[in-house]
Amino acid sequence: MIRKEMIAMLLAGGQGSRLGVLTKNVAKPAVLYGGKYRIIDFSLSNCINSGIDTVGVLTQYQPLKLNAHIGIGKPWDMDRIDGGVTILSPYLKAEIGEWFKGTANAVYQNIQYIDKYSPHYVIILSGDHIYKMDYSKMLDFHKENQADATISVINVPYEEASRYGIMNCHANGKIYEFEEKPKNPKSTLASMGVYIFNWPILREYLIKDNECSDSENDFGKNIIPAMLGDGKSMWAYQYSGYWRDVGTIQAFWESNMDLVSRVPQFNLFDPEWRIYTPNPVKPAHYIASSACVKKSLVAEGCSVYGTVVNSILFPGAYIEEGAFIQDSIIMSNSRVCKNAYVNRSIISEQVIIGEKARLGEGADVPNEYKPGIYNSGITVVGEEASIPADAVIGKNVMIDIGASAADFTSLNVESGKSVFKGGVAE
Amino acid sequence: MKNVMGIIMSGGRNTKLKELSTIRSSPAVPVGGKYRAIDFVLSNMVNSGITNIGVITQYSFRSLMDHLGSGKEWDLDRKTDGLFLFPPFLSDEGTGWYRGTADAMYNNLTFLKRSNEEYVLIAQGNCIFTTTFDDMLRAHKEKEADITVAYREMNDIPMEELSNMGIMQLDSSSRVIDFQEKPMHPNTLNGSLGIYMIKRELLIALLEESVAHGYYDFVLDIIIKMLHKLKIYGYKYNGYWRSMSTVQMYYKCNMDLLDPAVNNELLGNLKIYTKVKDEAPAKYNEEAEVKNSIIADGCIIEGTVENSVLFRGVTVKRGAVVKDSIIMQGSIIEEDSALNYAILDKNVILSRNKCLKGEKSWPIIIGKNVIV
């Protein structure tokens, strides 16, 4: 077996429950983003662009779409004889079968996989973030400092710092303290959940951590503090650039909208750092004479006869004549029928919006069913739903996956209401 | 159609495509925003279930080879069968150049002999049409034909183009009774599509006999000479079909794709596969004014685009006006420039304030990598 210098373990098991109906049937890393991608494409593309060709993808929650998406890793050039991409799902052991308990436990359960390559270094990534990062530069930094562990950090606004794991470091970057979600943060360097470890050391800590019954088996909560406590050489690698945890409906929507600004902070058009994804077999898109498209991203296979402003259209979206799309995300193969109006909404895959239906109008009232999720004025329609013609739908409305005309008790769905398939919430 | 193998003829030099074909053979000309002409016939074969396909090349085949690669985009990177490329080669008998279409196939007789499909489908690499060949095979079997030639009533193609085709006369049973290759004065509108269905054993025998006598052209020396000896039938194809034979035909075909009905026939139902490029979705900025156009991934548009086809990664800057034009991959239209009835090859830069204008009947062509 060829010895790999560094391999990646990509944590892709999280549900991302704050994305509501968008992650009801798929794990967060499989959520569509940016006109043709899924969130996990960014971490995977970063790997191959950084020269890492061996990636273990740890899946757990609703992995079907994720598995189908990754396949044998062809789009990322990871269909390799040695290494490549391997999907690691929880499995049954001799006596017990168990789920991955925490991030560290997920890696612990796959020690055998990593040992097979006997790498010097392991990089732990999460499949939840939108960013471009050259991990090989981080590895250089790790080696220069003769570190045991290097944690990638990003400067966040002070008022947001208490939402993150915060690294307190000396001027040279050496970490002396780690605080998980501190009330009064001492620094604004937040962990991005990207760690490089010397594999023999991490291996030791994973085994120790697993023996500790009161551990949550989490990198941030357990492994990092334990290593710091033992006086290991731990360094913060400062990243500056576009990095977003698109974990809420609002953050997801905003990050997508960032892409349509004139010179986006996050450049998808960089030939030196391509983002790879399975390409749909669809023709170049068609913009009709009756159409008007401004400040938008439009993917292959779309047909636009209506108006699209400040929006993102995924492959195969069809916008009929007279339809007006504004500040919205329309995912793959959805159709917006004639004279419909879609404002500030996220429309999942294979949705049909009937003629003259109006979405995203009215007062900004938080959702009654899940006020913690749908509260930023954005209406979300689950995949394969169909909105009846002439329906008027307010803000912060949730339309369930597969909901159809029969599930609409009224054509008028006020702001903050929800429409469930079969009429009832689960 | 497991019992059919495919041969795509992509060799012929075509000077009528002007600058577009100086660096590539006509099957490699870019079409419809992201395809090359050969993608259509190749996808048609794949969509028909043909998985053993040989592509015979001759003139400037580099870009074609690069495009086809191992055939993985067409799902043809197989352990058994798959895609085979046959550029000309030197051998004891061979001169290094194919002396004609029959000679080209004869030089690759090993491929034919080693295959075990009962039928061979021979087709041209430079034609734009979308279909499957199941119906043609059925007709071939029903008629118990030796050779079936696909043809089409060319009532929508200018008369002068017909003189570049094989023109057929059929009797009431669809048997071909007359076949004129590139006639000055075509006597019917039935143009051959250059698509032939024939039994593999028969093809091998015909090729061996013909080349042994020093005859090298499949149409002139086999079809036409054998017209009365063999049972040669016509199979009528009714769909959209264009050959990338001249600049005018090339231009017209790309513009035809702006018609939703044609677009849907060619690209809407059956999948047309091509080499992927991993470009981001096209980006429209505030000032973009796009009407009736095909825009591929990776384009950034800030100007006006009307009745045009933009290939992958084209940039149209502010104030630029593009009308009735075809712009290939990676070209940049700088600010305040204008383009009318033009075909820009790959990576052309049209500088600021420049204006290029062709005529509908004679679009202006700018060659690859040119800075205007």
CSV table of N, CA and C in Angstrom, one decimal, chain B residues 13-148:
chain,number,residue,atom,x,y,z
B,13,ARG,N,-12.2,15.9,-45.1
B,13,ARG,CA,-11.8,17.3,-45.0
B,13,ARG,C,-13.0,18.2,-45.5
B,14,ASN,N,-13.2,19.3,-44.9
B,14,ASN,CA,-14.3,20.1,-45.3
B,14,ASN,C,-13.8,21.6,-45.4
B,15,THR,N,-13.5,22.0,-46.6
B,15,THR,CA,-13.0,23.4,-46.7
B,15,THR,C,-14.2,24.4,-46.7
B,16,LYS,N,-15.4,23.9,-46.9
B,16,LYS,CA,-16.5,24.8,-47.0
B,16,LYS,C,-16.9,25.4,-45.6
B,17,LEU,N,-16.3,24.8,-44.5
B,17,LEU,CA,-16.5,25.4,-43.2
B,17,LEU,C,-15.5,26.4,-42.9
B,18,LYS,N,-14.6,26.8,-43.9
B,18,LYS,CA,-13.6,27.9,-43.7
B,18,LYS,C,-12.8,27.7,-42.5
B,19,GLU,N,-12.6,28.8,-41.8
B,19,GLU,CA,-11.7,28.8,-40.6
B,19,GLU,C,-12.1,27.8,-39.5
B,20,LEU,N,-13.4,27.5,-39.5
B,20,LEU,CA,-13.9,26.6,-38.4
B,20,LEU,C,-13.3,25.2,-38.5
B,21,SER,N,-12.9,24.8,-39.8
B,21,SER,CA,-12.4,23.5,-39.9
B,21,SER,C,-11.0,23.4,-40.3
B,22,THR,N,-10.2,24.5,-40.2
B,22,THR,CA,-8.8,24.4,-40.4
B,22,THR,C,-8.1,23.7,-39.3
B,23,ILE,N,-8.6,23.9,-38.1
B,23,ILE,CA,-7.9,23.3,-36.9
B,23,ILE,C,-8.7,22.0,-36.5
B,24,ARG,N,-9.8,21.7,-37.1
B,24,ARG,CA,-10.5,20.5,-36.6
B,24,ARG,C,-11.3,19.9,-37.7
B,25,SER,N,-11.6,18.7,-37.6
B,25,SER,CA,-12.5,18.1,-38.6
B,25,SER,C,-13.9,18.5,-38.4
B,26,SER,N,-14.8,18.4,-39.4
B,26,SER,CA,-16.1,18.9,-39.2
B,26,SER,C,-16.9,18.2,-38.1
B,27,PRO,N,-16.7,16.9,-37.7
B,27,PRO,CA,-17.4,16.4,-36.6
B,27,PRO,C,-17.1,17.0,-35.3
B,28,ALA,N,-15.9,17.7,-35.2
B,28,ALA,CA,-15.5,18.4,-34.0
B,28,ALA,C,-15.9,19.8,-33.9
B,29,VAL,N,-16.7,20.3,-34.8
B,29,VAL,CA,-17.1,21.7,-34.7
B,29,VAL,C,-18.1,21.9,-33.6
B,30,PRO,N,-17.9,22.9,-32.7
B,30,PRO,CA,-18.8,23.2,-31.6
B,30,PRO,C,-20.2,23.6,-32.1
B,31,VAL,N,-21.2,23.0,-31.4
B,31,VAL,CA,-22.6,23.3,-31.8
B,31,VAL,C,-23.4,23.5,-30.5
B,32,GLY,N,-24.4,24.4,-30.6
B,32,GLY,CA,-25.4,24.5,-29.6
B,32,GLY,C,-25.0,24.8,-28.2
B,33,GLY,N,-23.9,25.5,-28.0
B,33,GLY,CA,-23.5,26.0,-26.7
B,33,GLY,C,-22.6,25.1,-25.9
B,34,LYS,N,-22.7,23.8,-26.2
B,34,LYS,CA,-21.8,23.0,-25.4
B,34,LYS,C,-21.4,21.7,-26.1
B,35,TYR,N,-21.9,21.4,-27.3
B,35,TYR,CA,-21.7,20.2,-27.9
B,35,TYR,C,-20.7,20.3,-29.0
B,36,ARG,N,-20.2,19.1,-29.5
B,36,ARG,CA,-19.5,19.1,-30.8
B,36,ARG,C,-20.4,18.2,-31.7
B,37,ALA,N,-20.3,18.4,-33.0
B,37,ALA,CA,-21.3,17.8,-33.9
B,37,ALA,C,-21.3,16.3,-33.6
B,38,ILE,N,-20.2,15.6,-33.4
B,38,ILE,CA,-20.2,14.2,-33.3
B,38,ILE,C,-21.0,13.7,-32.1
B,39,ASP,N,-21.2,14.6,-31.1
B,39,ASP,CA,-22.0,14.1,-29.9
B,39,ASP,C,-23.3,13.6,-30.2
B,40,PHE,N,-23.9,14.2,-31.3
B,40,PHE,CA,-25.3,13.8,-31.7
B,40,PHE,C,-25.3,12.3,-32.1
B,41,VAL,N,-24.5,12.0,-33.1
B,41,VAL,CA,-24.6,10.6,-33.7
B,41,VAL,C,-24.1,9.6,-32.6
B,42,LEU,N,-23.1,10.0,-31.9
B,42,LEU,CA,-22.6,9.1,-30.8
B,42,LEU,C,-23.6,8.9,-29.7
B,43,SER,N,-24.3,9.9,-29.3
B,43,SER,CA,-25.4,9.8,-28.3
B,43,SER,C,-26.5,9.0,-28.9
B,44,ASN,N,-26.8,9.2,-30.2
B,44,ASN,CA,-27.9,8.5,-30.8
B,44,ASN,C,-27.6,7.0,-30.8
B,45,MET,N,-26.4,6.6,-31.1
B,45,MET,CA,-26.0,5.2,-31.0
B,45,MET,C,-26.1,4.7,-29.6
B,46,VAL,N,-25.6,5.4,-28.6
B,46,VAL,CA,-25.6,5.0,-27.2
B,46,VAL,C,-27.1,4.9,-26.8
B,47,ASN,N,-27.9,5.8,-27.2
B,47,ASN,CA,-29.3,5.8,-26.8
B,47,ASN,C,-30.1,4.7,-27.5
B,48,SER,N,-29.5,4.1,-28.5
B,48,SER,CA,-30.1,3.0,-29.2
B,48,SER,C,-29.6,1.7,-28.6
B,49,GLY,N,-28.7,1.8,-27.7
B,49,GLY,CA,-28.1,0.5,-27.0
B,49,GLY,C,-26.9,0.0,-27.7
B,50,ILE,N,-26.3,0.7,-28.6
B,50,ILE,CA,-25.1,0.3,-29.3
B,50,ILE,C,-23.9,0.6,-28.4
B,51,THR,N,-23.1,-0.4,-28.1
B,51,THR,CA,-22.0,-0.1,-27.1
B,51,THR,C,-20.6,-0.5,-27.7
B,52,ASN,N,-20.6,-0.9,-29.0
B,52,ASN,CA,-19.3,-1.2,-29.6
B,52,ASN,C,-19.2,-0.2,-30.8
B,53,ILE,N,-18.4,0.9,-30.6
B,53,ILE,CA,-18.4,1.9,-31.6
B,53,ILE,C,-17.0,2.3,-32.0
B,54,GLY,N,-16.8,2.3,-33.3
B,54,GLY,CA,-15.5,2.7,-33.9
B,54,GLY,C,-15.6,4.1,-34.5
B,55,VAL,N,-14.7,5.0,-34.3
B,55,VAL,CA,-14.7,6.3,-34.9
B,55,VAL,C,-13.5,6.4,-35.8
B,56,ILE,N,-13.8,6.5,-37.1
B,56,ILE,CA,-12.7,6.5,-38.1
B,56,ILE,C,-12.3,8.0,-38.4
B,57,THR,N,-11.1,8.4,-38.1
B,57,THR,CA,-10.7,9.8,-38.3
B,57,THR,C,-9.7,9.9,-39.3
B,58,GLN,N,-9.5,11.1,-39.8
B,58,GLN,CA,-8.4,11.3,-40.8
B,58,GLN,C,-7.8,12.7,-40.6
B,59,TYR,N,-8.5,13.8,-41.1
B,59,TYR,CA,-7.9,15.1,-41.1
B,59,TYR,C,-8.0,15.7,-39.7
B,60,SER,N,-7.0,16.5,-39.3
B,60,SER,CA,-6.9,17.2,-38.0
B,60,SER,C,-7.8,16.6,-37.0
B,61,PHE,N,-7.4,15.4,-36.5
B,61,PHE,CA,-8.3,14.7,-35.6
B,61,PHE,C,-7.9,15.0,-34.1
B,62,ARG,N,-6.9,15.9,-33.9
B,62,ARG,CA,-6.5,16.1,-32.5
B,62,ARG,C,-7.6,16.5,-31.6
B,63,SER,N,-8.4,17.5,-32.0
B,63,SER,CA,-9.4,18.0,-31.1
B,63,SER,C,-10.5,17.0,-30.9
B,64,LEU,N,-10.7,16.2,-32.0
B,64,LEU,CA,-11.7,15.1,-31.9
B,64,LEU,C,-11.3,14.1,-30.8
B,65,MET,N,-10.0,13.7,-30.9
B,65,MET,CA,-9.5,12.7,-30.0
B,65,MET,C,-9.6,13.2,-28.6
B,66,ASP,N,-9.2,14.5,-28.4
B,66,ASP,CA,-9.2,15.1,-27.1
B,66,ASP,C,-10.7,15.1,-26.5
B,67,HIS,N,-11.6,15.4,-27.4
B,67,HIS,CA,-13.0,15.5,-27.0
B,67,HIS,C,-13.5,14.1,-26.6
B,68,LEU,N,-13.2,13.1,-27.4
B,68,LEU,CA,-13.8,11.8,-27.1
B,68,LEU,C,-13.1,11.0,-26.0
B,69,GLY,N,-11.8,11.2,-25.8
B,69,GLY,CA,-11.0,10.6,-24.8
B,69,GLY,C,-11.3,9.1,-24.7
B,70,SER,N,-11.6,8.6,-23.5
B,70,SER,CA,-11.8,7.2,-23.4
B,70,SER,C,-13.3,6.8,-23.6
B,71,GLY,N,-14.1,7.9,-23.9
B,71,GLY,CA,-15.5,7.6,-24.1
B,71,GLY,C,-16.3,7.6,-22.9
B,72,LYS,N,-15.8,8.1,-21.7
B,72,LYS,CA,-16.5,7.9,-20.5
B,72,LYS,C,-17.8,8.7,-20.4
B,73,GLU,N,-17.7,9.9,-21.1
B,73,GLU,CA,-18.9,10.7,-21.0
B,73,GLU,C,-20.1,10.1,-21.8
B,74,TRP,N,-19.8,9.2,-22.6
B,74,TRP,CA,-20.9,8.5,-23.4
B,74,TRP,C,-21.1,7.1,-22.8
B,75,ASP,N,-20.5,6.9,-21.6
B,75,ASP,CA,-20.6,5.6,-20.9
B,75,ASP,C,-20.0,4.5,-21.8
B,76,LEU,N,-19.0,4.8,-22.5
B,76,LEU,CA,-18.4,3.9,-23.4
B,76,LEU,C,-17.0,3.4,-23.0
B,77,ASP,N,-16.6,3.7,-21.8
B,77,ASP,CA,-15.3,3.2,-21.3
B,77,ASP,C,-15.6,1.8,-20.7
B,78,ARG,N,-15.6,0.8,-21.5
B,78,ARG,CA,-16.1,-0.5,-21.1
B,78,ARG,C,-14.9,-1.5,-21.1
B,79,LYS,N,-15.1,-2.6,-20.4
B,79,LYS,CA,-14.1,-3.7,-20.5
B,79,LYS,C,-14.3,-4.4,-21.8
B,80,THR,N,-15.6,-4.8,-22.0
B,80,THR,CA,-15.9,-5.4,-23.3
B,80,THR,C,-16.5,-4.3,-24.2
B,81,ASP,N,-16.1,-4.2,-25.4
B,81,ASP,CA,-16.5,-3.2,-26.4
B,81,ASP,C,-16.2,-1.8,-25.9
B,82,GLY,N,-17.1,-0.8,-26.2
B,82,GLY,CA,-16.8,0.6,-25.9
B,82,GLY,C,-16.5,1.4,-27.1
B,83,LEU,N,-15.6,2.4,-26.9
B,83,LEU,CA,-15.3,3.3,-28.0
B,83,LEU,C,-13.9,3.0,-28.5
B,84,PHE,N,-13.8,3.0,-29.8
B,84,PHE,CA,-12.4,2.8,-30.4
B,84,PHE,C,-12.2,3.9,-31.4
B,85,LEU,N,-11.0,4.5,-31.4
B,85,LEU,CA,-10.6,5.5,-32.3
B,85,LEU,C,-9.7,5.0,-33.4
B,86,PHE,N,-9.9,5.3,-34.6
B,86,PHE,CA,-9.0,4.8,-35.7
B,86,PHE,C,-8.5,5.9,-36.5
B,87,PRO,N,-7.4,6.5,-36.1
B,87,PRO,CA,-6.7,7.4,-37.0
B,87,PRO,C,-6.0,6.6,-38.0
B,88,PRO,N,-5.6,7.3,-39.1
B,88,PRO,CA,-4.8,6.5,-40.2
B,88,PRO,C,-3.5,6.1,-39.6
B,89,PHE,N,-3.0,5.0,-40.2
B,89,PHE,CA,-1.7,4.5,-39.8
B,89,PHE,C,-0.9,3.9,-40.9
B,90,LEU,N,0.4,3.8,-40.8
B,90,LEU,CA,1.2,3.2,-41.8
B,90,LEU,C,1.2,1.7,-41.6
B,91,SER,N,1.2,0.9,-42.7
B,91,SER,CA,1.3,-0.5,-42.5
B,91,SER,C,1.9,-1.1,-43.8
B,92,ASP,N,2.1,-2.4,-43.9
B,92,ASP,CA,2.7,-2.9,-45.1
B,92,ASP,C,1.9,-2.6,-46.3
B,93,GLU,N,0.5,-2.6,-46.2
B,93,GLU,CA,-0.3,-2.3,-47.3
B,93,GLU,C,-0.7,-0.9,-47.4
B,94,GLY,N,-0.9,-0.3,-46.2
B,94,GLY,CA,-1.5,1.0,-46.1
B,94,GLY,C,-0.5,2.1,-46.4
B,95,THR,N,-1.0,3.2,-46.9
B,95,THR,CA,-0.1,4.3,-47.3
B,95,THR,C,0.0,5.3,-46.2
B,96,GLY,N,-0.8,5.1,-45.1
B,96,GLY,CA,-0.8,6.1,-44.1
B,96,GLY,C,-2.0,7.0,-44.2
B,97,TRP,N,-2.6,7.1,-45.4
B,97,TRP,CA,-3.8,7.9,-45.5
B,97,TRP,C,-4.9,6.9,-46.0
B,98,TYR,N,-6.1,7.2,-45.6
B,98,TYR,CA,-7.2,6.4,-46.1
B,98,TYR,C,-7.5,7.0,-47.5
B,99,ARG,N,-7.6,6.1,-48.5
B,99,ARG,CA,-7.9,6.6,-49.9
B,99,ARG,C,-9.4,6.8,-50.2
B,100,GLY,N,-10.2,6.5,-49.2
B,100,GLY,CA,-11.6,6.7,-49.4
B,100,GLY,C,-12.3,6.1,-48.2
B,101,THR,N,-13.7,6.2,-48.2
B,101,THR,CA,-14.4,5.7,-47.0
B,101,THR,C,-14.3,4.2,-46.9
B,102,ALA,N,-14.4,3.5,-48.1
B,102,ALA,CA,-14.3,2.0,-48.0
B,102,ALA,C,-12.9,1.6,-47.6
B,103,ASP,N,-11.9,2.3,-48.1
B,103,ASP,CA,-10.5,2.0,-47.7
B,103,ASP,C,-10.3,2.2,-46.2
B,104,ALA,N,-10.9,3.3,-45.7
B,104,ALA,CA,-10.8,3.6,-44.2
B,104,ALA,C,-11.3,2.4,-43.4
B,105,MET,N,-12.5,1.9,-43.8
B,105,MET,CA,-13.1,0.8,-43.1
B,105,MET,C,-12.2,-0.5,-43.3
B,106,TYR,N,-11.7,-0.6,-44.6
B,106,TYR,CA,-10.9,-1.8,-44.9
B,106,TYR,C,-9.7,-1.9,-44.0
B,107,ASN,N,-9.1,-0.7,-43.8
B,107,ASN,CA,-7.8,-0.6,-43.0
B,107,ASN,C,-8.1,-1.0,-41.6
B,108,ASN,N,-9.3,-1.0,-41.2
B,108,ASN,CA,-9.7,-1.3,-39.8
B,108,ASN,C,-10.5,-2.6,-39.8
B,109,LEU,N,-10.3,-3.4,-40.7
B,109,LEU,CA,-11.1,-4.6,-40.9
B,109,LEU,C,-11.0,-5.5,-39.6
B,110,THR,N,-9.9,-5.5,-39.0
B,110,THR,CA,-9.7,-6.3,-37.8
B,110,THR,C,-10.8,-6.0,-36.8
B,111,PHE,N,-11.1,-4.7,-36.7
B,111,PHE,CA,-12.2,-4.3,-35.7
B,111,PHE,C,-13.5,-4.9,-36.1
B,112,LEU,N,-13.8,-4.9,-37.4
B,112,LEU,CA,-15.0,-5.5,-37.9
B,112,LEU,C,-15.0,-7.0,-37.7
B,113,LYS,N,-13.8,-7.6,-38.0
B,113,LYS,CA,-13.7,-9.1,-37.9
B,113,LYS,C,-13.8,-9.6,-36.4
B,114,ARG,N,-13.2,-8.8,-35.6
B,114,ARG,CA,-13.1,-9.2,-34.2
B,114,ARG,C,-14.4,-9.0,-33.4
B,115,SER,N,-15.3,-8.1,-33.9
B,115,SER,CA,-16.6,-7.9,-33.3
B,115,SER,C,-17.5,-9.1,-33.6
B,116,ASN,N,-18.5,-9.2,-32.8
B,116,ASN,CA,-19.4,-10.3,-33.1
B,116,ASN,C,-20.9,-10.0,-33.3
B,117,GLU,N,-21.1,-8.6,-33.4
B,117,GLU,CA,-22.5,-8.2,-33.7
B,117,GLU,C,-22.9,-8.6,-35.1
B,118,GLU,N,-24.2,-8.9,-35.3
B,118,GLU,CA,-24.6,-9.3,-36.6
B,118,GLU,C,-24.7,-8.1,-37.6
B,119,TYR,N,-25.0,-7.0,-37.1
B,119,TYR,CA,-25.2,-5.8,-38.0
B,119,TYR,C,-24.2,-4.7,-37.7
B,120,VAL,N,-23.9,-3.9,-38.7
B,120,VAL,CA,-23.1,-2.7,-38.6
B,120,VAL,C,-23.9,-1.5,-39.0
B,121,LEU,N,-23.9,-0.5,-38.2
B,121,LEU,CA,-24.5,0.8,-38.5
B,121,LEU,C,-23.4,1.8,-38.8
B,122,ILE,N,-23.4,2.3,-40.1
B,122,ILE,CA,-22.4,3.2,-40.5
B,122,ILE,C,-23.0,4.6,-40.5
B,123,ALA,N,-22.4,5.6,-39.9
B,123,ALA,CA,-23.0,6.9,-39.9
B,123,ALA,C,-21.9,8.0,-40.0
B,124,GLN,N,-22.3,9.2,-40.3
B,124,GLN,CA,-21.4,10.3,-40.5
B,124,GLN,C,-21.3,11.1,-39.2
B,125,GLY,N,-20.2,11.6,-38.9
B,125,GLY,CA,-19.9,12.3,-37.6
B,125,GLY,C,-20.3,13.7,-37.6
B,126,ASN,N,-20.7,14.3,-38.7
B,126,ASN,CA,-20.9,15.8,-38.7
B,126,ASN,C,-22.4,16.2,-38.9
B,127,CYS,N,-23.3,15.3,-38.5
B,127,CYS,CA,-24.7,15.6,-38.7
B,127,CYS,C,-25.4,15.8,-37.4
B,128,ILE,N,-26.3,16.8,-37.4
B,128,ILE,CA,-27.0,17.1,-36.2
B,128,ILE,C,-28.5,16.6,-36.3
B,129,PHE,N,-28.8,15.6,-35.5
B,129,PHE,CA,-30.1,15.0,-35.5
B,129,PHE,C,-30.2,14.1,-34.2
B,130,THR,N,-31.4,13.9,-33.7
B,130,THR,CA,-31.6,13.1,-32.5
B,130,THR,C,-32.6,12.1,-32.8
B,131,THR,N,-32.2,10.8,-32.6
B,131,THR,CA,-33.1,9.7,-32.9
B,131,THR,C,-32.5,8.5,-32.2
B,132,THR,N,-33.2,7.4,-32.3
B,132,THR,CA,-32.6,6.1,-32.1
B,132,THR,C,-32.8,5.3,-33.4
B,133,PHE,N,-32.0,4.2,-33.5
B,133,PHE,CA,-31.9,3.5,-34.8
B,133,PHE,C,-32.7,2.2,-34.8
B,134,ASP,N,-33.5,2.1,-33.7
B,134,ASP,CA,-34.3,0.8,-33.6
B,134,ASP,C,-35.3,0.6,-34.8
B,135,ASP,N,-35.9,1.7,-35.2
B,135,ASP,CA,-36.9,1.7,-36.3
B,135,ASP,C,-36.2,1.3,-37.6
B,136,MET,N,-35.1,1.9,-37.8
B,136,MET,CA,-34.3,1.6,-39.0
B,136,MET,C,-33.9,0.1,-39.1
B,137,LEU,N,-33.5,-0.4,-38.0
B,137,LEU,CA,-33.1,-1.8,-37.9
B,137,LEU,C,-34.3,-2.7,-38.2
B,138,ARG,N,-35.5,-2.3,-37.7
B,138,ARG,CA,-36.7,-3.1,-37.9
B,138,ARG,C,-37.0,-3.1,-39.4
B,139,ALA,N,-36.9,-1.9,-40.0
B,139,ALA,CA,-37.2,-1.8,-41.5
B,139,ALA,C,-36.2,-2.6,-42.3
B,140,HIS,N,-35.0,-2.6,-41.9
B,140,HIS,CA,-33.9,-3.3,-42.6
B,140,HIS,C,-34.3,-4.8,-42.5
B,141,LYS,N,-34.7,-5.3,-41.4
B,141,LYS,CA,-35.0,-6.7,-41.2
B,141,LYS,C,-36.3,-7.1,-42.0
B,142,GLU,N,-37.3,-6.2,-41.9
B,142,GLU,CA,-38.6,-6.5,-42.6
B,142,GLU,C,-38.4,-6.6,-44.1
B,143,LYS,N,-37.6,-5.8,-44.7
B,143,LYS,CA,-37.4,-5.8,-46.1
B,143,LYS,C,-36.4,-6.9,-46.5
B,144,GLU,N,-35.8,-7.5,-45.5
B,144,GLU,CA,-34.7,-8.4,-45.8
B,144,GLU,C,-33.6,-7.8,-46.7
B,145,ALA,N,-33.3,-6.6,-46.4
B,145,ALA,CA,-32.4,-5.8,-47.2
B,145,ALA,C,-31.0,-6.2,-47.0
B,146,ASP,N,-30.2,-6.0,-48.1
B,146,ASP,CA,-28.7,-6.2,-47.9
B,146,ASP,C,-28.1,-4.9,-47.2
B,147,ILE,N,-28.5,-3.8,-47.8
B,147,ILE,CA,-28.1,-2.5,-47.2
B,147,ILE,C,-29.4,-1.6,-47.1
B,148,THR,N,-29.5,-1.0,-46.0
B,148,THR,CA,-30.6,0.1,-45.9
B,148,THR,C,-29.9,1.4,-45.7
